[in-house]
Every structure is written in structure tokens, then in C-alpha cells.
Amino acid sequence: MLRKEMLWVMIVDRLQNLKKYTGLNRNLDRAIDEISRLDVEGIPTEEVRIDGERVYFKCELLRTRDEEEALFEAHRKYIDVHICLGGRERIKGASIHNLSSVAAYDEGKDVEWLNGSCEWDVTLKEGEFMICFEEDAHKPLLDHGEQAEFKKMIVKAEV
């Protein structure tokens, strides 16, 4: 028997398979359609609005951090799509149902900070993505023992 607290919804795959995940949410479908048309080599390092507040993305050159510096984050208004465009990033996560809130949900920033035990640990490499739904708390930007730079796109699709 599967227990609810052991389940998570997040999706990890290669970018060329992104279109397989349409049909889950209309705003996510719109994001997937736009991302599929992009030349990932030429993506600007700025915020790009696809459909106002409903669908947008930001591409950044970031630096990984030690896990001790991180809390889990969860979102209620947006589905996150983390896309690694260069280098690698480690992301840990857990179901929000198995974590404790550290700070009240901030509606303006669409974030709740949580603490607790990790249930999954994924390394995204160039050309891979992860979709995190509302139940998927995650600690992004984690290193592999030493800090490193990597290029990432974060896509926000309204729930």
C-alpha cells in the first residue's frame, strides 16, 4: 500500500521530451509551447513575459550554494519549471505535507519557507528540466561539495 506522504508529483526529464507533459495545466501547456520554440543558446538573461502574470520565465547565470544555507520553498500560485541550460544544479525536495512551515506564506512573493527531511535529491544537468507543482517543496541551487556557476531558466506557470 502506498502512503500519501511518500508520494510526490514532480517531473524530471530531458528538454527534448518536454512536450510529453502537456495536458496537465493550460498555463503550463502555454509555457511548454513557448519553450519548445526557443533557441536555448540565445535566451536572454532577463525576465520574459509570455502571457502577463500567467506565464513568464527568467534566465540567469547563478552560483550554487551549500545546502546548510537553504530552506525548502513551495509555491501556491505558480508551477515552477527549472531548466538547466549549462553546468549542473542539485535540487532536493519533499512533499509540503511532510514539512514544517518556517514563515507564513507570502502571497505577494508566492513563497512559503519550510524545513524538514529531504525525500528526493536530483541533479539537473544541461538540457534537463524539473517541473515542481504546488505540493513539491524544493531546495534549488545546491552544490556538489563546491560552489560552481551554472545557467538556468525558471519558468512560472500559474496554477
PDB file of C-alpha atoms in Angstrom:
ATOM      1  CA  MET A   1       0.000   0.000   0.000  1.00  0.00           C
ATOM      2  CA  LEU A   2       1.297   3.458  -0.893  1.00  0.00           C
ATOM      3  CA  ARG A   3       1.079   6.151   1.736  1.00  0.00           C
ATOM      4  CA  LYS A   4       0.211   9.684   0.640  1.00  0.00           C
ATOM      5  CA  GLU A   5       3.174  11.212   2.474  1.00  0.00           C
ATOM      6  CA  MET A   6       5.540   9.093   0.348  1.00  0.00           C
ATOM      7  CA  LEU A   7       4.233  10.424  -2.970  1.00  0.00           C
ATOM      8  CA  TRP A   8       5.403  13.404  -4.942  1.00  0.00           C
ATOM      9  CA  VAL A   9       4.357  14.784  -8.266  1.00  0.00           C
ATOM     10  CA  MET A  10       7.467  16.498  -9.578  1.00  0.00           C
ATOM     11  CA  ILE A  11       8.689  15.542 -13.055  1.00  0.00           C
ATOM     12  CA  VAL A  12      12.321  15.273 -14.199  1.00  0.00           C
ATOM     13  CA  ASP A  13      13.250  14.668 -17.836  1.00  0.00           C
ATOM     14  CA  ARG A  14      15.326  15.825 -20.811  1.00  0.00           C
ATOM     15  CA  LEU A  15      14.308  19.061 -22.538  1.00  0.00           C
ATOM     16  CA  GLN A  16      13.597  17.268 -25.833  1.00  0.00           C
ATOM     17  CA  ASN A  17      10.793  15.376 -24.036  1.00  0.00           C
ATOM     18  CA  LEU A  18       9.096  18.474 -22.597  1.00  0.00           C
ATOM     19  CA  LYS A  19       6.103  18.329 -24.972  1.00  0.00           C
ATOM     20  CA  LYS A  20       5.121  14.957 -23.460  1.00  0.00           C
ATOM     21  CA  TYR A  21       3.890  16.824 -20.381  1.00  0.00           C
ATOM     22  CA  THR A  22       1.153  18.899 -21.990  1.00  0.00           C
ATOM     23  CA  GLY A  23      -2.413  18.481 -20.795  1.00  0.00           C
ATOM     24  CA  LEU A  24      -1.669  18.938 -17.079  1.00  0.00           C
ATOM     25  CA  ASN A  25      -2.446  22.658 -16.869  1.00  0.00           C
ATOM     26  CA  ARG A  26      -3.339  25.167 -19.616  1.00  0.00           C
ATOM     27  CA  ASN A  27      -0.742  27.725 -18.485  1.00  0.00           C
ATOM     28  CA  LEU A  28       1.907  25.018 -18.272  1.00  0.00           C
ATOM     29  CA  ASP A  29       0.888  23.990 -21.813  1.00  0.00           C
ATOM     30  CA  ARG A  30       1.433  27.569 -22.971  1.00  0.00           C
ATOM     31  CA  ALA A  31       4.858  27.647 -21.301  1.00  0.00           C
ATOM     32  CA  ILE A  32       5.843  24.309 -22.842  1.00  0.00           C
ATOM     33  CA  ASP A  33       4.772  25.508 -26.282  1.00  0.00           C
ATOM     34  CA  GLU A  34       6.865  28.692 -25.983  1.00  0.00           C
ATOM     35  CA  ILE A  35       9.913  26.933 -24.526  1.00  0.00           C
ATOM     36  CA  SER A  36       9.792  24.337 -27.305  1.00  0.00           C
ATOM     37  CA  ARG A  37      10.139  27.137 -29.880  1.00  0.00           C
ATOM     38  CA  LEU A  38      13.064  28.877 -28.183  1.00  0.00           C
ATOM     39  CA  ASP A  39      16.661  28.668 -29.270  1.00  0.00           C
ATOM     40  CA  VAL A  40      18.066  27.828 -25.820  1.00  0.00           C
ATOM     41  CA  GLU A  41      21.518  29.049 -26.868  1.00  0.00           C
ATOM     42  CA  GLY A  42      20.206  32.572 -27.442  1.00  0.00           C
ATOM     43  CA  ILE A  43      17.889  33.025 -24.469  1.00  0.00           C
ATOM     44  CA  PRO A  44      18.374  36.479 -22.935  1.00  0.00           C
ATOM     45  CA  THR A  45      19.314  36.753 -19.251  1.00  0.00           C
ATOM     46  CA  GLU A  46      16.235  38.743 -18.368  1.00  0.00           C
ATOM     47  CA  GLU A  47      12.598  38.201 -17.452  1.00  0.00           C
ATOM     48  CA  VAL A  48      10.348  37.457 -20.438  1.00  0.00           C
ATOM     49  CA  ARG A  49       6.551  37.657 -20.145  1.00  0.00           C
ATOM     50  CA  ILE A  50       4.746  35.133 -22.330  1.00  0.00           C
ATOM     51  CA  ASP A  51       1.237  35.785 -21.020  1.00  0.00           C
ATOM     52  CA  GLY A  52       1.416  38.598 -18.472  1.00  0.00           C
ATOM     53  CA  GLU A  53       1.384  37.269 -14.912  1.00  0.00           C
ATOM     54  CA  ARG A  54       0.121  33.847 -16.026  1.00  0.00           C
ATOM     55  CA  VAL A  55       3.240  32.599 -17.799  1.00  0.00           C
ATOM     56  CA  TYR A  56       6.751  34.031 -17.720  1.00  0.00           C
ATOM     57  CA  PHE A  57      10.367  32.988 -17.416  1.00  0.00           C
ATOM     58  CA  LYS A  58      13.706  34.315 -16.345  1.00  0.00           C
ATOM     59  CA  CYS A  59      17.093  33.087 -17.464  1.00  0.00           C
ATOM     60  CA  GLU A  60      20.045  33.661 -15.123  1.00  0.00           C
ATOM     61  CA  LEU A  61      23.667  32.814 -14.567  1.00  0.00           C
ATOM     62  CA  LEU A  62      23.690  31.582 -10.959  1.00  0.00           C
ATOM     63  CA  ARG A  63      26.062  30.155  -8.375  1.00  0.00           C
ATOM     64  CA  THR A  64      25.315  27.010  -6.386  1.00  0.00           C
ATOM     65  CA  ARG A  65      25.271  27.143  -2.605  1.00  0.00           C
ATOM     66  CA  ASP A  66      25.803  24.840   0.333  1.00  0.00           C
ATOM     67  CA  GLU A  67      22.672  23.040   1.488  1.00  0.00           C
ATOM     68  CA  GLU A  68      23.070  24.448   5.010  1.00  0.00           C
ATOM     69  CA  GLU A  69      22.172  27.881   3.597  1.00  0.00           C
ATOM     70  CA  ALA A  70      18.877  26.662   2.116  1.00  0.00           C
ATOM     71  CA  LEU A  71      15.299  26.103   3.208  1.00  0.00           C
ATOM     72  CA  PHE A  72      12.597  24.358   1.226  1.00  0.00           C
ATOM     73  CA  GLU A  73      10.400  26.693  -0.798  1.00  0.00           C
ATOM     74  CA  ALA A  74       6.879  25.999  -2.004  1.00  0.00           C
ATOM     75  CA  HIS A  75       4.529  27.979  -4.230  1.00  0.00           C
ATOM     76  CA  ARG A  76       0.754  28.101  -4.337  1.00  0.00           C
ATOM     77  CA  LYS A  77       0.117  30.391  -7.296  1.00  0.00           C
ATOM     78  CA  TYR A  78       2.697  29.041  -9.767  1.00  0.00           C
ATOM     79  CA  ILE A  79       4.079  25.776 -11.079  1.00  0.00           C
ATOM     80  CA  ASP A  80       7.883  26.042 -11.388  1.00  0.00           C
ATOM     81  CA  VAL A  81       9.804  24.613 -14.310  1.00  0.00           C
ATOM     82  CA  HIS A  82      13.550  24.530 -13.566  1.00  0.00           C
ATOM     83  CA  ILE A  83      15.615  24.165 -16.755  1.00  0.00           C
ATOM     84  CA  CYS A  84      19.382  23.688 -16.652  1.00  0.00           C
ATOM     85  CA  LEU A  85      20.971  25.420 -19.648  1.00  0.00           C
ATOM     86  CA  GLY A  86      24.614  24.967 -18.651  1.00  0.00           C
ATOM     87  CA  GLY A  87      26.559  23.351 -15.828  1.00  0.00           C
ATOM     88  CA  ARG A  88      24.610  21.422 -13.216  1.00  0.00           C
ATOM     89  CA  GLU A  89      22.366  22.077 -10.235  1.00  0.00           C
ATOM     90  CA  ARG A  90      21.314  19.854  -7.392  1.00  0.00           C
ATOM     91  CA  ILE A  91      17.742  20.216  -6.136  1.00  0.00           C
ATOM     92  CA  LYS A  92      16.387  18.485  -3.051  1.00  0.00           C
ATOM     93  CA  GLY A  93      12.716  18.245  -2.263  1.00  0.00           C
ATOM     94  CA  ALA A  94       9.856  16.856  -0.247  1.00  0.00           C
ATOM     95  CA  SER A  95       6.097  16.922  -0.110  1.00  0.00           C
ATOM     96  CA  ILE A  96       4.801  20.044   1.631  1.00  0.00           C
ATOM     97  CA  HIS A  97       2.657  17.699   3.734  1.00  0.00           C
ATOM     98  CA  ASN A  98       5.770  16.314   5.433  1.00  0.00           C
ATOM     99  CA  LEU A  99       7.469  19.629   6.244  1.00  0.00           C
ATOM    100  CA  SER A 100       7.043  22.354   8.859  1.00  0.00           C
ATOM    101  CA  SER A 101       6.438  25.962   7.934  1.00  0.00           C
ATOM    102  CA  VAL A 102       9.223  28.320   8.999  1.00  0.00           C
ATOM    103  CA  ALA A 103       7.500  31.501   7.831  1.00  0.00           C
ATOM    104  CA  ALA A 104       3.902  32.239   6.863  1.00  0.00           C
ATOM    105  CA  TYR A 105       3.044  32.081   3.180  1.00  0.00           C
ATOM    106  CA  ASP A 106       3.896  35.378   1.444  1.00  0.00           C
ATOM    107  CA  GLU A 107       1.159  35.875  -1.145  1.00  0.00           C
ATOM    108  CA  GLY A 108       2.964  38.765  -2.862  1.00  0.00           C
ATOM    109  CA  LYS A 109       6.107  36.680  -3.459  1.00  0.00           C
ATOM    110  CA  ASP A 110       4.196  33.381  -3.765  1.00  0.00           C
ATOM    111  CA  VAL A 111       6.519  31.565  -1.401  1.00  0.00           C
ATOM    112  CA  GLU A 112       6.320  29.617   1.815  1.00  0.00           C
ATOM    113  CA  TRP A 113       9.580  28.639   3.526  1.00  0.00           C
ATOM    114  CA  LEU A 114       9.651  25.179   5.083  1.00  0.00           C
ATOM    115  CA  ASN A 115      12.002  22.891   6.960  1.00  0.00           C
ATOM    116  CA  GLY A 116      12.240  19.126   7.376  1.00  0.00           C
ATOM    117  CA  SER A 117      13.669  15.983   5.849  1.00  0.00           C
ATOM    118  CA  CYS A 118      14.524  15.599   2.198  1.00  0.00           C
ATOM    119  CA  GLU A 119      12.560  12.956   0.264  1.00  0.00           C
ATOM    120  CA  TRP A 120      14.276  13.275  -3.118  1.00  0.00           C
ATOM    121  CA  ASP A 121      17.580  14.529  -4.451  1.00  0.00           C
ATOM    122  CA  VAL A 122      18.036  15.304  -8.151  1.00  0.00           C
ATOM    123  CA  THR A 123      20.944  16.672 -10.144  1.00  0.00           C
ATOM    124  CA  LEU A 124      19.884  18.595 -13.242  1.00  0.00           C
ATOM    125  CA  LYS A 125      22.481  18.713 -15.984  1.00  0.00           C
ATOM    126  CA  GLU A 126      22.488  20.801 -19.142  1.00  0.00           C
ATOM    127  CA  GLY A 127      19.396  20.039 -21.204  1.00  0.00           C
ATOM    128  CA  GLU A 128      17.346  18.640 -18.306  1.00  0.00           C
ATOM    129  CA  PHE A 129      14.320  20.083 -16.521  1.00  0.00           C
ATOM    130  CA  MET A 130      12.209  19.583 -13.429  1.00  0.00           C
ATOM    131  CA  ILE A 131       8.556  20.559 -13.007  1.00  0.00           C
ATOM    132  CA  CYS A 132       7.537  21.312  -9.413  1.00  0.00           C
ATOM    133  CA  PHE A 133       3.840  21.524  -8.612  1.00  0.00           C
ATOM    134  CA  GLU A 134       2.233  23.119  -5.553  1.00  0.00           C
ATOM    135  CA  GLU A 135       2.854  20.066  -3.357  1.00  0.00           C
ATOM    136  CA  ASP A 136       6.535  19.888  -4.306  1.00  0.00           C
ATOM    137  CA  ALA A 137       8.653  21.863  -1.851  1.00  0.00           C
ATOM    138  CA  HIS A 138      12.174  22.221  -3.197  1.00  0.00           C
ATOM    139  CA  LYS A 139      15.669  23.454  -2.284  1.00  0.00           C
ATOM    140  CA  PRO A 140      17.213  24.660  -5.536  1.00  0.00           C
ATOM    141  CA  LEU A 141      20.726  25.953  -6.303  1.00  0.00           C
ATOM    142  CA  LEU A 142      22.536  23.292  -4.267  1.00  0.00           C
ATOM    143  CA  ASP A 143      26.163  22.387  -4.945  1.00  0.00           C
ATOM    144  CA  HIS A 144      28.019  19.087  -5.149  1.00  0.00           C
ATOM    145  CA  GLY A 145      30.602  19.838  -2.472  1.00  0.00           C
ATOM    146  CA  GLU A 146      31.916  23.038  -4.008  1.00  0.00           C
ATOM    147  CA  GLN A 147      30.253  26.104  -5.441  1.00  0.00           C
ATOM    148  CA  ALA A 148      30.017  26.431  -9.208  1.00  0.00           C
ATOM    149  CA  GLU A 149      28.315  28.673 -11.757  1.00  0.00           C
ATOM    150  CA  PHE A 150      25.528  27.379 -13.964  1.00  0.00           C
ATOM    151  CA  LYS A 151      22.928  28.806 -16.330  1.00  0.00           C
ATOM    152  CA  LYS A 152      19.280  28.240 -15.510  1.00  0.00           C
ATOM    153  CA  MET A 153      15.840  29.185 -16.727  1.00  0.00           C
ATOM    154  CA  ILE A 154      12.964  29.342 -14.251  1.00  0.00           C
ATOM    155  CA  VAL A 155       9.521  29.225 -15.828  1.00  0.00           C
ATOM    156  CA  LYS A 156       6.447  30.256 -13.854  1.00  0.00           C
ATOM    157  CA  ALA A 157       3.036  28.947 -14.988  1.00  0.00           C
ATOM    158  CA  GLU A 158       0.001  29.992 -12.986  1.00  0.00           C
ATOM    159  CA  VAL A 159      -1.864  27.092 -11.378  1.00  0.00           C
TER     160      VAL A 159
END
